[in-house]
Amino acid sequence: MSTILPLAEPLPRRAADPRRAAHEANKLAKRLRHQVGRAIADFGMIEDGDKVMVCLSGGKDSYTMLDVLLQLQKKAPVSFSITAVNLDQKQPGFPEHVLPDYLRSNGVDHHIIEQDTYSVVARVVPEGKTMCSLCSRLRRGALYTWAEENGYNKIALGHHRDDLVATFFLNLFFHAKLSGMPPKLLSDNGKHVVIRPLSYVREDDIARYAELKRFPIIPCNLCGSQENLQRKQVKRMMDAWERESPGRIETISRALGDIRPSQLSDGKLFDFLALGRRGDATADAHGWLAGEPHERDD
């Protein structure tokens, strides 16, 4: 007769080791400081004497950017100021006390701009249409104007590595062009230098860091509630790629910094017509290949 042995009792789940958790948190913070510091150095984002306006939305990205920049500021070999600026767009139910309370409790120099862009967007954009584009333009205009009026020469935005890659694919798939979101740029009016210190940082690391730091996250109920956005489609594609081939997004991110104009097809970036040209041949001499009328001299 066979003997039926009782199933083993499951081992009690061990409580998380606080020392290990602290060690992992310190490793993550060190990695973020290193990546942000490297981006600042690679692109010359911050120099001695800069007045940096850090745009704080209340989301995980901008909280993390502000926190890491404040840490780097304490040890930086150059002197620069940081002011956190939030635009209160007067969205219904917006908890306007959260950001000022957080910033005051942490001794961060800050300013809240109050401008009712929500009503403008809600009035102009038809119901069911994407509000992000107009909302972004109005928000950017208000922040740039305040920066100019108050002498800030650098404007820091919280876009991370995944945002840069997603923007590249958005332009590729929906606008038929190879362009993206650069780590540093000059605004269209030439008056503002915009920097993205999180350009090398993974979104997953930011989410984990924000959780560990217990930032008081404020969700965006205006554009965050709109599901059928092109950016969300690209994000799903990128998430699927990363699950199937871990590290693919990092590879694409590195590729954005290694452009080979001669391996693409843009004649404005590389002189294909001059390549291998013999004698006095000119571009016009090849017009007949494209079906252009050509008159032969008698």
PDB file of C-alpha atoms in Angstrom:
ATOM      1  CA  MET A   1       0.000   0.000   0.000  1.00  0.00           C
ATOM      2  CA  SER A   2       1.376   3.345  -1.007  1.00  0.00           C
ATOM      3  CA  THR A   3       1.873   5.977   1.560  1.00  0.00           C
ATOM      4  CA  ILE A   4       0.459   9.416   0.877  1.00  0.00           C
ATOM      5  CA  LEU A   5       2.708  12.050   2.300  1.00  0.00           C
ATOM      6  CA  PRO A   6       1.187  15.345   3.393  1.00  0.00           C
ATOM      7  CA  LEU A   7       2.075  18.392   1.357  1.00  0.00           C
ATOM      8  CA  ALA A   8       4.759  20.515   2.893  1.00  0.00           C
ATOM      9  CA  GLU A   9       3.573  23.637   4.626  1.00  0.00           C
ATOM     10  CA  PRO A  10       4.588  26.737   2.649  1.00  0.00           C
ATOM     11  CA  LEU A  11       7.453  28.611   4.198  1.00  0.00           C
ATOM     12  CA  PRO A  12       6.386  31.883   5.802  1.00  0.00           C
ATOM     13  CA  ARG A  13       7.155  34.825   3.578  1.00  0.00           C
ATOM     14  CA  ARG A  14      10.126  36.689   4.937  1.00  0.00           C
ATOM     15  CA  ALA A  15       9.667  40.358   5.559  1.00  0.00           C
ATOM     16  CA  ALA A  16      11.589  42.605   3.243  1.00  0.00           C
ATOM     17  CA  ASP A  17      15.067  43.267   4.542  1.00  0.00           C
ATOM     18  CA  PRO A  18      15.148  47.012   5.295  1.00  0.00           C
ATOM     19  CA  ARG A  19      18.908  47.085   4.792  1.00  0.00           C
ATOM     20  CA  ARG A  20      18.594  45.494   1.367  1.00  0.00           C
ATOM     21  CA  ALA A  21      15.773  47.882   0.440  1.00  0.00           C
ATOM     22  CA  ALA A  22      17.883  50.850   1.525  1.00  0.00           C
ATOM     23  CA  HIS A  23      20.827  49.511  -0.464  1.00  0.00           C
ATOM     24  CA  GLU A  24      18.720  49.154  -3.620  1.00  0.00           C
ATOM     25  CA  ALA A  25      17.288  52.642  -3.141  1.00  0.00           C
ATOM     26  CA  ASN A  26      20.784  54.098  -2.798  1.00  0.00           C
ATOM     27  CA  LYS A  27      21.933  52.266  -5.944  1.00  0.00           C
ATOM     28  CA  LEU A  28      18.986  53.663  -7.887  1.00  0.00           C
ATOM     29  CA  ALA A  29      19.579  57.217  -6.643  1.00  0.00           C
ATOM     30  CA  LYS A  30      23.275  56.945  -7.528  1.00  0.00           C
ATOM     31  CA  ARG A  31      22.416  55.676 -11.023  1.00  0.00           C
ATOM     32  CA  LEU A  32      20.001  58.547 -11.621  1.00  0.00           C
ATOM     33  CA  ARG A  33      22.543  61.125 -10.455  1.00  0.00           C
ATOM     34  CA  HIS A  34      25.150  59.583 -12.740  1.00  0.00           C
ATOM     35  CA  GLN A  35      22.845  59.531 -15.777  1.00  0.00           C
ATOM     36  CA  VAL A  36      21.590  63.078 -15.230  1.00  0.00           C
ATOM     37  CA  GLY A  37      25.127  64.318 -14.596  1.00  0.00           C
ATOM     38  CA  ARG A  38      26.360  62.638 -17.766  1.00  0.00           C
ATOM     39  CA  ALA A  39      23.565  64.193 -19.842  1.00  0.00           C
ATOM     40  CA  ILE A  40      24.368  67.632 -18.408  1.00  0.00           C
ATOM     41  CA  ALA A  41      28.046  67.178 -19.271  1.00  0.00           C
ATOM     42  CA  ASP A  42      27.495  65.635 -22.724  1.00  0.00           C
ATOM     43  CA  PHE A  43      25.240  68.457 -23.898  1.00  0.00           C
ATOM     44  CA  GLY A  44      26.517  71.386 -21.822  1.00  0.00           C
ATOM     45  CA  MET A  45      23.139  71.826 -20.200  1.00  0.00           C
ATOM     46  CA  ILE A  46      24.185  73.839 -17.129  1.00  0.00           C
ATOM     47  CA  GLU A  47      27.017  76.335 -16.770  1.00  0.00           C
ATOM     48  CA  ASP A  48      28.334  78.583 -14.040  1.00  0.00           C
ATOM     49  CA  GLY A  49      25.927  81.388 -13.245  1.00  0.00           C
ATOM     50  CA  ASP A  50      22.879  79.800 -14.878  1.00  0.00           C
ATOM     51  CA  LYS A  51      19.408  80.525 -13.575  1.00  0.00           C
ATOM     52  CA  VAL A  52      17.518  77.258 -14.107  1.00  0.00           C
ATOM     53  CA  MET A  53      13.728  77.192 -14.134  1.00  0.00           C
ATOM     54  CA  VAL A  54      12.598  73.637 -13.403  1.00  0.00           C
ATOM     55  CA  CYS A  55       9.098  73.059 -14.763  1.00  0.00           C
ATOM     56  CA  LEU A  56       7.203  71.059 -12.162  1.00  0.00           C
ATOM     57  CA  SER A  57       3.912  69.495 -13.278  1.00  0.00           C
ATOM     58  CA  GLY A  58       3.251  67.279 -10.270  1.00  0.00           C
ATOM     59  CA  GLY A  59       4.030  64.075 -12.173  1.00  0.00           C
ATOM     60  CA  LYS A  60       6.715  61.511 -11.376  1.00  0.00           C
ATOM     61  CA  ASP A  61       9.096  62.762 -14.077  1.00  0.00           C
ATOM     62  CA  SER A  62       9.306  66.394 -13.017  1.00  0.00           C
ATOM     63  CA  TYR A  63       9.497  65.498  -9.304  1.00  0.00           C
ATOM     64  CA  THR A  64      12.421  63.183 -10.040  1.00  0.00           C
ATOM     65  CA  MET A  65      14.158  65.781 -12.201  1.00  0.00           C
ATOM     66  CA  LEU A  66      13.882  68.426  -9.497  1.00  0.00           C
ATOM     67  CA  ASP A  67      15.048  66.057  -6.762  1.00  0.00           C
ATOM     68  CA  VAL A  68      18.134  64.869  -8.681  1.00  0.00           C
ATOM     69  CA  LEU A  69      19.084  68.377  -9.821  1.00  0.00           C
ATOM     70  CA  LEU A  70      18.937  69.608  -6.226  1.00  0.00           C
ATOM     71  CA  GLN A  71      21.253  66.766  -5.198  1.00  0.00           C
ATOM     72  CA  LEU A  72      23.716  67.559  -7.978  1.00  0.00           C
ATOM     73  CA  GLN A  73      23.586  71.279  -7.212  1.00  0.00           C
ATOM     74  CA  LYS A  74      25.105  70.646  -3.763  1.00  0.00           C
ATOM     75  CA  LYS A  75      28.221  69.012  -5.228  1.00  0.00           C
ATOM     76  CA  ALA A  76      28.508  70.731  -8.591  1.00  0.00           C
ATOM     77  CA  PRO A  77      31.800  72.482  -9.409  1.00  0.00           C
ATOM     78  CA  VAL A  78      29.780  75.392 -10.829  1.00  0.00           C
ATOM     79  CA  SER A  79      27.271  77.674  -9.167  1.00  0.00           C
ATOM     80  CA  PHE A  80      23.711  77.794 -10.507  1.00  0.00           C
ATOM     81  CA  SER A  81      20.277  78.539  -9.080  1.00  0.00           C
ATOM     82  CA  ILE A  82      17.163  76.372  -9.234  1.00  0.00           C
ATOM     83  CA  THR A  83      13.581  77.582  -9.068  1.00  0.00           C
ATOM     84  CA  ALA A  84      10.682  75.153  -9.361  1.00  0.00           C
ATOM     85  CA  VAL A  85       7.805  76.649 -11.364  1.00  0.00           C
ATOM     86  CA  ASN A  86       4.339  75.188 -11.740  1.00  0.00           C
ATOM     87  CA  LEU A  87       1.561  76.400 -14.011  1.00  0.00           C
ATOM     88  CA  ASP A  88      -1.823  76.159 -12.313  1.00  0.00           C
ATOM     89  CA  GLN A  89      -4.065  75.773 -15.360  1.00  0.00           C
ATOM     90  CA  LYS A  90      -7.247  75.936 -13.284  1.00  0.00           C
ATOM     91  CA  GLN A  91      -8.381  72.428 -14.069  1.00  0.00           C
ATOM     92  CA  PRO A  92     -11.505  71.466 -12.112  1.00  0.00           C
ATOM     93  CA  GLY A  93     -10.550  69.657  -8.919  1.00  0.00           C
ATOM     94  CA  PHE A  94      -6.848  70.454  -9.197  1.00  0.00           C
ATOM     95  CA  PRO A  95      -5.339  70.188  -5.671  1.00  0.00           C
ATOM     96  CA  GLU A  96      -3.585  73.549  -5.771  1.00  0.00           C
ATOM     97  CA  HIS A  97      -2.124  73.174  -2.266  1.00  0.00           C
ATOM     98  CA  VAL A  98      -0.102  69.995  -2.944  1.00  0.00           C
ATOM     99  CA  LEU A  99       2.876  71.430  -4.818  1.00  0.00           C
ATOM    100  CA  PRO A 100       3.369  74.588  -2.715  1.00  0.00           C
ATOM    101  CA  ASP A 101       3.155  72.522   0.493  1.00  0.00           C
ATOM    102  CA  TYR A 102       5.693  69.995  -0.805  1.00  0.00           C
ATOM    103  CA  LEU A 103       8.107  72.659  -2.041  1.00  0.00           C
ATOM    104  CA  ARG A 104       7.884  74.736   1.137  1.00  0.00           C
ATOM    105  CA  SER A 105       8.422  71.676   3.335  1.00  0.00           C
ATOM    106  CA  ASN A 106      11.599  70.886   1.397  1.00  0.00           C
ATOM    107  CA  GLY A 107      12.883  74.454   1.316  1.00  0.00           C
ATOM    108  CA  VAL A 108      12.758  74.699  -2.482  1.00  0.00           C
ATOM    109  CA  ASP A 109      12.582  78.112  -4.116  1.00  0.00           C
ATOM    110  CA  HIS A 110       9.404  78.080  -6.185  1.00  0.00           C
ATOM    111  CA  HIS A 111       6.713  80.051  -7.960  1.00  0.00           C
ATOM    112  CA  ILE A 112       3.160  79.172  -9.011  1.00  0.00           C
ATOM    113  CA  ILE A 113       1.861  80.746 -12.229  1.00  0.00           C
ATOM    114  CA  GLU A 114      -1.923  80.983 -12.319  1.00  0.00           C
ATOM    115  CA  GLN A 115      -3.432  81.036 -15.805  1.00  0.00           C
ATOM    116  CA  ASP A 116      -6.751  79.550 -16.880  1.00  0.00           C
ATOM    117  CA  THR A 117      -5.638  77.656 -19.979  1.00  0.00           C
ATOM    118  CA  TYR A 118      -8.084  74.840 -19.188  1.00  0.00           C
ATOM    119  CA  SER A 119     -11.110  76.937 -20.162  1.00  0.00           C
ATOM    120  CA  VAL A 120      -9.437  77.950 -23.429  1.00  0.00           C
ATOM    121  CA  VAL A 121      -8.667  74.342 -24.357  1.00  0.00           C
ATOM    122  CA  ALA A 122     -12.107  73.095 -23.349  1.00  0.00           C
ATOM    123  CA  ARG A 123     -13.768  75.846 -25.414  1.00  0.00           C
ATOM    124  CA  VAL A 124     -11.637  75.539 -28.552  1.00  0.00           C
ATOM    125  CA  VAL A 125     -11.116  71.785 -28.888  1.00  0.00           C
ATOM    126  CA  PRO A 126     -14.229  69.816 -29.978  1.00  0.00           C
ATOM    127  CA  GLU A 127     -15.447  67.181 -27.556  1.00  0.00           C
ATOM    128  CA  GLY A 128     -13.662  63.877 -28.020  1.00  0.00           C
ATOM    129  CA  LYS A 129     -10.664  65.416 -29.818  1.00  0.00           C
ATOM    130  CA  THR A 130      -7.144  65.346 -28.446  1.00  0.00           C
ATOM    131  CA  MET A 131      -6.395  68.322 -26.198  1.00  0.00           C
ATOM    132  CA  CYS A 132      -2.680  67.672 -25.705  1.00  0.00           C
ATOM    133  CA  SER A 133      -1.340  69.777 -28.584  1.00  0.00           C
ATOM    134  CA  LEU A 134      -3.145  73.014 -27.736  1.00  0.00           C
ATOM    135  CA  CYS A 135      -2.731  72.491 -24.001  1.00  0.00           C
ATOM    136  CA  SER A 136       1.014  72.004 -24.482  1.00  0.00           C
ATOM    137  CA  ARG A 137       1.389  75.151 -26.606  1.00  0.00           C
ATOM    138  CA  LEU A 138      -0.482  77.312 -24.100  1.00  0.00           C
ATOM    139  CA  ARG A 139       1.458  75.856 -21.180  1.00  0.00           C
ATOM    140  CA  ARG A 140       4.779  76.333 -22.965  1.00  0.00           C
ATOM    141  CA  GLY A 141       3.898  79.932 -23.838  1.00  0.00           C
ATOM    142  CA  ALA A 142       3.039  80.795 -20.240  1.00  0.00           C
ATOM    143  CA  LEU A 143       6.212  79.201 -18.860  1.00  0.00           C
ATOM    144  CA  TYR A 144       8.494  80.758 -21.491  1.00  0.00           C
ATOM    145  CA  THR A 145       7.007  84.193 -20.910  1.00  0.00           C
ATOM    146  CA  TRP A 146       7.529  83.961 -17.145  1.00  0.00           C
ATOM    147  CA  ALA A 147      11.108  82.729 -17.629  1.00  0.00           C
ATOM    148  CA  GLU A 148      11.915  85.681 -19.896  1.00  0.00           C
ATOM    149  CA  GLU A 149      10.323  88.222 -17.579  1.00  0.00           C
ATOM    150  CA  ASN A 150      12.299  86.909 -14.605  1.00  0.00           C
ATOM    151  CA  GLY A 151      15.690  86.368 -16.188  1.00  0.00           C
ATOM    152  CA  TYR A 152      15.896  82.564 -16.324  1.00  0.00           C
ATOM    153  CA  ASN A 153      18.246  81.477 -19.104  1.00  0.00           C
ATOM    154  CA  LYS A 154      17.673  77.700 -18.864  1.00  0.00           C
ATOM    155  CA  ILE A 155      14.309  75.913 -18.803  1.00  0.00           C
ATOM    156  CA  ALA A 156      14.419  72.304 -17.573  1.00  0.00           C
ATOM    157  CA  LEU A 157      11.735  69.860 -18.749  1.00  0.00           C
ATOM    158  CA  GLY A 158      11.163  66.350 -17.386  1.00  0.00           C
ATOM    159  CA  HIS A 159      11.193  64.290 -20.584  1.00  0.00           C
ATOM    160  CA  HIS A 160      13.073  61.003 -20.158  1.00  0.00           C
ATOM    161  CA  ARG A 161      14.774  58.489 -22.464  1.00  0.00           C
ATOM    162  CA  ASP A 162      11.540  56.705 -23.355  1.00  0.00           C
ATOM    163  CA  ASP A 163       9.890  60.029 -24.280  1.00  0.00           C
ATOM    164  CA  LEU A 164      12.735  60.802 -26.679  1.00  0.00           C
ATOM    165  CA  VAL A 165      12.438  57.406 -28.372  1.00  0.00           C
ATOM    166  CA  ALA A 166       8.629  57.615 -28.537  1.00  0.00           C
ATOM    167  CA  THR A 167       8.777  61.065 -30.146  1.00  0.00           C
ATOM    168  CA  PHE A 168      11.150  59.724 -32.803  1.00  0.00           C
ATOM    169  CA  PHE A 169       8.644  57.012 -33.738  1.00  0.00           C
ATOM    170  CA  LEU A 170       5.710  59.428 -33.631  1.00  0.00           C
ATOM    171  CA  ASN A 171       7.434  61.634 -36.197  1.00  0.00           C
ATOM    172  CA  LEU A 172       8.452  58.593 -38.247  1.00  0.00           C
ATOM    173  CA  PHE A 173       5.046  56.893 -38.343  1.00  0.00           C
ATOM    174  CA  PHE A 174       2.681  59.862 -38.393  1.00  0.00           C
ATOM    175  CA  HIS A 175       4.678  62.744 -39.928  1.00  0.00           C
ATOM    176  CA  ALA A 176       7.070  60.954 -42.334  1.00  0.00           C
ATOM    177  CA  LYS A 177      10.218  62.560 -40.959  1.00  0.00           C
ATOM    178  CA  LEU A 178      13.276  61.533 -38.974  1.00  0.00           C
ATOM    179  CA  SER A 179      13.287  63.915 -36.030  1.00  0.00           C
ATOM    180  CA  GLY A 180      12.845  63.689 -32.328  1.00  0.00           C
ATOM    181  CA  MET A 181      13.070  65.480 -29.008  1.00  0.00           C
ATOM    182  CA  PRO A 182      16.652  66.675 -28.460  1.00  0.00           C
ATOM    183  CA  PRO A 183      18.250  66.805 -25.004  1.00  0.00           C
ATOM    184  CA  LYS A 184      18.971  70.503 -25.522  1.00  0.00           C
ATOM    185  CA  LEU A 185      17.449  73.022 -27.897  1.00  0.00           C
ATOM    186  CA  LEU A 186      16.899  76.669 -28.644  1.00  0.00           C
ATOM    187  CA  SER A 187      13.249  77.689 -28.623  1.00  0.00           C
ATOM    188  CA  ASP A 188      11.608  78.791 -31.878  1.00  0.00           C
ATOM    189  CA  ASN A 189      11.841  82.470 -30.920  1.00  0.00           C
ATOM    190  CA  GLY A 190      15.534  82.078 -30.080  1.00  0.00           C
ATOM    191  CA  LYS A 191      15.129  83.424 -26.541  1.00  0.00           C
ATOM    192  CA  HIS A 192      15.190  80.247 -24.435  1.00  0.00           C
ATOM    193  CA  VAL A 193      17.526  77.292 -24.021  1.00  0.00           C
ATOM    194  CA  VAL A 194      15.492  74.220 -23.112  1.00  0.00           C
ATOM    195  CA  ILE A 195      17.242  71.289 -21.418  1.00  0.00           C
ATOM    196  CA  ARG A 196      16.081  67.745 -20.670  1.00  0.00           C
ATOM    197  CA  PRO A 197      18.306  66.407 -17.867  1.00  0.00           C
ATOM    198  CA  LEU A 198      16.483  63.021 -17.789  1.00  0.00           C
ATOM    199  CA  SER A 199      17.387  62.213 -21.408  1.00  0.00           C
ATOM    200  CA  TYR A 200      19.402  59.133 -20.395  1.00  0.00           C
ATOM    201  CA  VAL A 201      17.001  57.897 -17.683  1.00  0.00           C
ATOM    202  CA  ARG A 202      14.590  54.979 -18.122  1.00  0.00           C
ATOM    203  CA  GLU A 203      10.940  55.600 -17.276  1.00  0.00           C
ATOM    204  CA  ASP A 204      10.818  52.445 -15.141  1.00  0.00           C
ATOM    205  CA  ASP A 205      13.635  53.798 -12.970  1.00  0.00           C
ATOM    206  CA  ILE A 206      11.807  57.101 -12.563  1.00  0.00           C
ATOM    207  CA  ALA A 207       8.599  55.312 -11.534  1.00  0.00           C
ATOM    208  CA  ARG A 208      10.509  53.256  -8.964  1.00  0.00           C
ATOM    209  CA  TYR A 209      12.341  56.303  -7.634  1.00  0.00           C
ATOM    210  CA  ALA A 210       9.111  58.307  -7.310  1.00  0.00           C
ATOM    211  CA  GLU A 211       7.574  55.407  -5.373  1.00  0.00           C
ATOM    212  CA  LEU A 212      10.533  55.195  -3.004  1.00  0.00           C
ATOM    213  CA  LYS A 213      10.561  58.962  -2.436  1.00  0.00           C
ATOM    214  CA  ARG A 214       6.772  59.061  -1.956  1.00  0.00           C
ATOM    215  CA  PHE A 215       6.327  62.108  -4.138  1.00  0.00           C
ATOM    216  CA  PRO A 216       2.767  63.543  -3.918  1.00  0.00           C
ATOM    217  CA  ILE A 217       1.804  62.740  -7.517  1.00  0.00           C
ATOM    218  CA  ILE A 218      -0.926  64.840  -9.141  1.00  0.00           C
ATOM    219  CA  PRO A 219      -2.591  63.069 -12.105  1.00  0.00           C
ATOM    220  CA  CYS A 220      -3.492  65.019 -15.238  1.00  0.00           C
ATOM    221  CA  ASN A 221      -7.235  64.628 -15.702  1.00  0.00           C
ATOM    222  CA  LEU A 222      -7.296  66.791 -18.825  1.00  0.00           C
ATOM    223  CA  CYS A 223      -5.113  64.863 -21.270  1.00  0.00           C
ATOM    224  CA  GLY A 224      -4.393  61.760 -19.206  1.00  0.00           C
ATOM    225  CA  SER A 225      -7.994  60.643 -19.569  1.00  0.00           C
ATOM    226  CA  GLN A 226      -7.833  60.542 -23.368  1.00  0.00           C
ATOM    227  CA  GLU A 227      -7.062  56.968 -24.358  1.00  0.00           C
ATOM    228  CA  ASN A 228      -6.736  56.940 -28.145  1.00  0.00           C
ATOM    229  CA  LEU A 229      -3.635  59.061 -28.502  1.00  0.00           C
ATOM    230  CA  GLN A 230      -0.932  58.292 -31.034  1.00  0.00           C
ATOM    231  CA  ARG A 231       1.666  58.432 -28.266  1.00  0.00           C
ATOM    232  CA  LYS A 232      -0.164  55.686 -26.401  1.00  0.00           C
ATOM    233  CA  GLN A 233      -0.054  53.507 -29.514  1.00  0.00           C
ATOM    234  CA  VAL A 234       3.697  53.998 -29.769  1.00  0.00           C
ATOM    235  CA  LYS A 235       4.098  53.338 -26.050  1.00  0.00           C
ATOM    236  CA  ARG A 236       2.306  49.991 -26.369  1.00  0.00           C
ATOM    237  CA  MET A 237       4.570  49.078 -29.279  1.00  0.00           C
ATOM    238  CA  MET A 238       7.683  49.976 -27.291  1.00  0.00           C
ATOM    239  CA  ASP A 239       6.495  48.027 -24.241  1.00  0.00           C
ATOM    240  CA  ALA A 240       5.920  44.950 -26.425  1.00  0.00           C
ATOM    241  CA  TRP A 241       9.392  45.269 -27.938  1.00  0.00           C
ATOM    242  CA  GLU A 242      10.984  45.541 -24.510  1.00  0.00           C
ATOM    243  CA  ARG A 243       9.163  42.451 -23.261  1.00  0.00           C
ATOM    244  CA  GLU A 244      10.236  40.432 -26.313  1.00  0.00           C
ATOM    245  CA  SER A 245      13.775  41.805 -26.542  1.00  0.00           C
ATOM    246  CA  PRO A 246      14.919  43.469 -23.300  1.00  0.00           C
ATOM    247  CA  GLY A 247      17.339  46.298 -24.004  1.00  0.00           C
ATOM    248  CA  ARG A 248      15.926  47.211 -27.415  1.00  0.00           C
ATOM    249  CA  ILE A 249      14.777  50.675 -26.318  1.00  0.00           C
ATOM    250  CA  GLU A 250      18.226  51.428 -24.919  1.00  0.00           C
ATOM    251  CA  THR A 251      19.752  50.394 -28.243  1.00  0.00           C
ATOM    252  CA  ILE A 252      17.382  52.702 -30.139  1.00  0.00           C
ATOM    253  CA  SER A 253      18.160  55.503 -27.701  1.00  0.00           C
ATOM    254  CA  ARG A 254      21.886  55.143 -28.384  1.00  0.00           C
ATOM    255  CA  ALA A 255      21.215  55.086 -32.117  1.00  0.00           C
ATOM    256  CA  LEU A 256      19.618  58.539 -31.891  1.00  0.00           C
ATOM    257  CA  GLY A 257      23.065  59.829 -30.928  1.00  0.00           C
ATOM    258  CA  ASP A 258      24.877  58.071 -33.769  1.00  0.00           C
ATOM    259  CA  ILE A 259      23.467  59.489 -37.001  1.00  0.00           C
ATOM    260  CA  ARG A 260      25.090  58.624 -40.359  1.00  0.00           C
ATOM    261  CA  PRO A 261      23.802  61.158 -42.935  1.00  0.00           C
ATOM    262  CA  SER A 262      25.531  59.383 -45.818  1.00  0.00           C
ATOM    263  CA  GLN A 263      23.577  56.221 -44.979  1.00  0.00           C
ATOM    264  CA  LEU A 264      20.193  57.939 -45.279  1.00  0.00           C
ATOM    265  CA  SER A 265      18.595  59.799 -48.200  1.00  0.00           C
ATOM    266  CA  ASP A 266      18.525  63.486 -47.285  1.00  0.00           C
ATOM    267  CA  GLY A 267      20.375  65.550 -49.887  1.00  0.00           C
ATOM    268  CA  LYS A 268      20.329  68.553 -47.552  1.00  0.00           C
ATOM    269  CA  LEU A 269      22.544  66.702 -45.066  1.00  0.00           C
ATOM    270  CA  PHE A 270      24.830  64.891 -47.485  1.00  0.00           C
ATOM    271  CA  ASP A 271      25.906  65.926 -50.993  1.00  0.00           C
ATOM    272  CA  PHE A 272      24.975  62.820 -52.950  1.00  0.00           C
ATOM    273  CA  LEU A 273      25.199  64.719 -56.274  1.00  0.00           C
ATOM    274  CA  ALA A 274      28.879  65.469 -55.733  1.00  0.00           C
ATOM    275  CA  LEU A 275      29.655  61.889 -54.736  1.00  0.00           C
ATOM    276  CA  GLY A 276      31.665  60.298 -57.590  1.00  0.00           C
ATOM    277  CA  ARG A 277      31.039  63.222 -59.944  1.00  0.00           C
ATOM    278  CA  ARG A 278      33.454  63.434 -62.891  1.00  0.00           C
ATOM    279  CA  GLY A 279      34.580  66.583 -64.613  1.00  0.00           C
ATOM    280  CA  ASP A 280      32.067  69.399 -65.070  1.00  0.00           C
ATOM    281  CA  ALA A 281      28.944  67.291 -64.634  1.00  0.00           C
ATOM    282  CA  THR A 282      26.171  69.253 -62.941  1.00  0.00           C
ATOM    283  CA  ALA A 283      22.956  68.355 -61.205  1.00  0.00           C
ATOM    284  CA  ASP A 284      20.948  69.688 -64.178  1.00  0.00           C
ATOM    285  CA  ALA A 285      22.585  67.159 -66.477  1.00  0.00           C
ATOM    286  CA  HIS A 286      20.748  64.409 -64.667  1.00  0.00           C
ATOM    287  CA  GLY A 287      17.327  65.974 -65.051  1.00  0.00           C
ATOM    288  CA  TRP A 288      16.449  63.763 -68.017  1.00  0.00           C
ATOM    289  CA  LEU A 289      16.583  60.718 -65.736  1.00  0.00           C
ATOM    290  CA  ALA A 290      13.683  62.166 -63.781  1.00  0.00           C
ATOM    291  CA  GLY A 291      11.691  62.824 -66.951  1.00  0.00           C
ATOM    292  CA  GLU A 292      12.399  66.546 -67.070  1.00  0.00           C
ATOM    293  CA  PRO A 293      12.402  68.186 -70.562  1.00  0.00           C
ATOM    294  CA  HIS A 294      15.878  68.654 -71.946  1.00  0.00           C
ATOM    295  CA  GLU A 295      16.811  70.647 -75.002  1.00  0.00           C
ATOM    296  CA  ARG A 296      19.816  69.471 -76.989  1.00  0.00           C
ATOM    297  CA  ASP A 297      22.029  72.168 -78.401  1.00  0.00           C
ATOM    298  CA  ASP A 298      22.463  71.869 -82.211  1.00  0.00           C
TER     299      ASP A 298
END
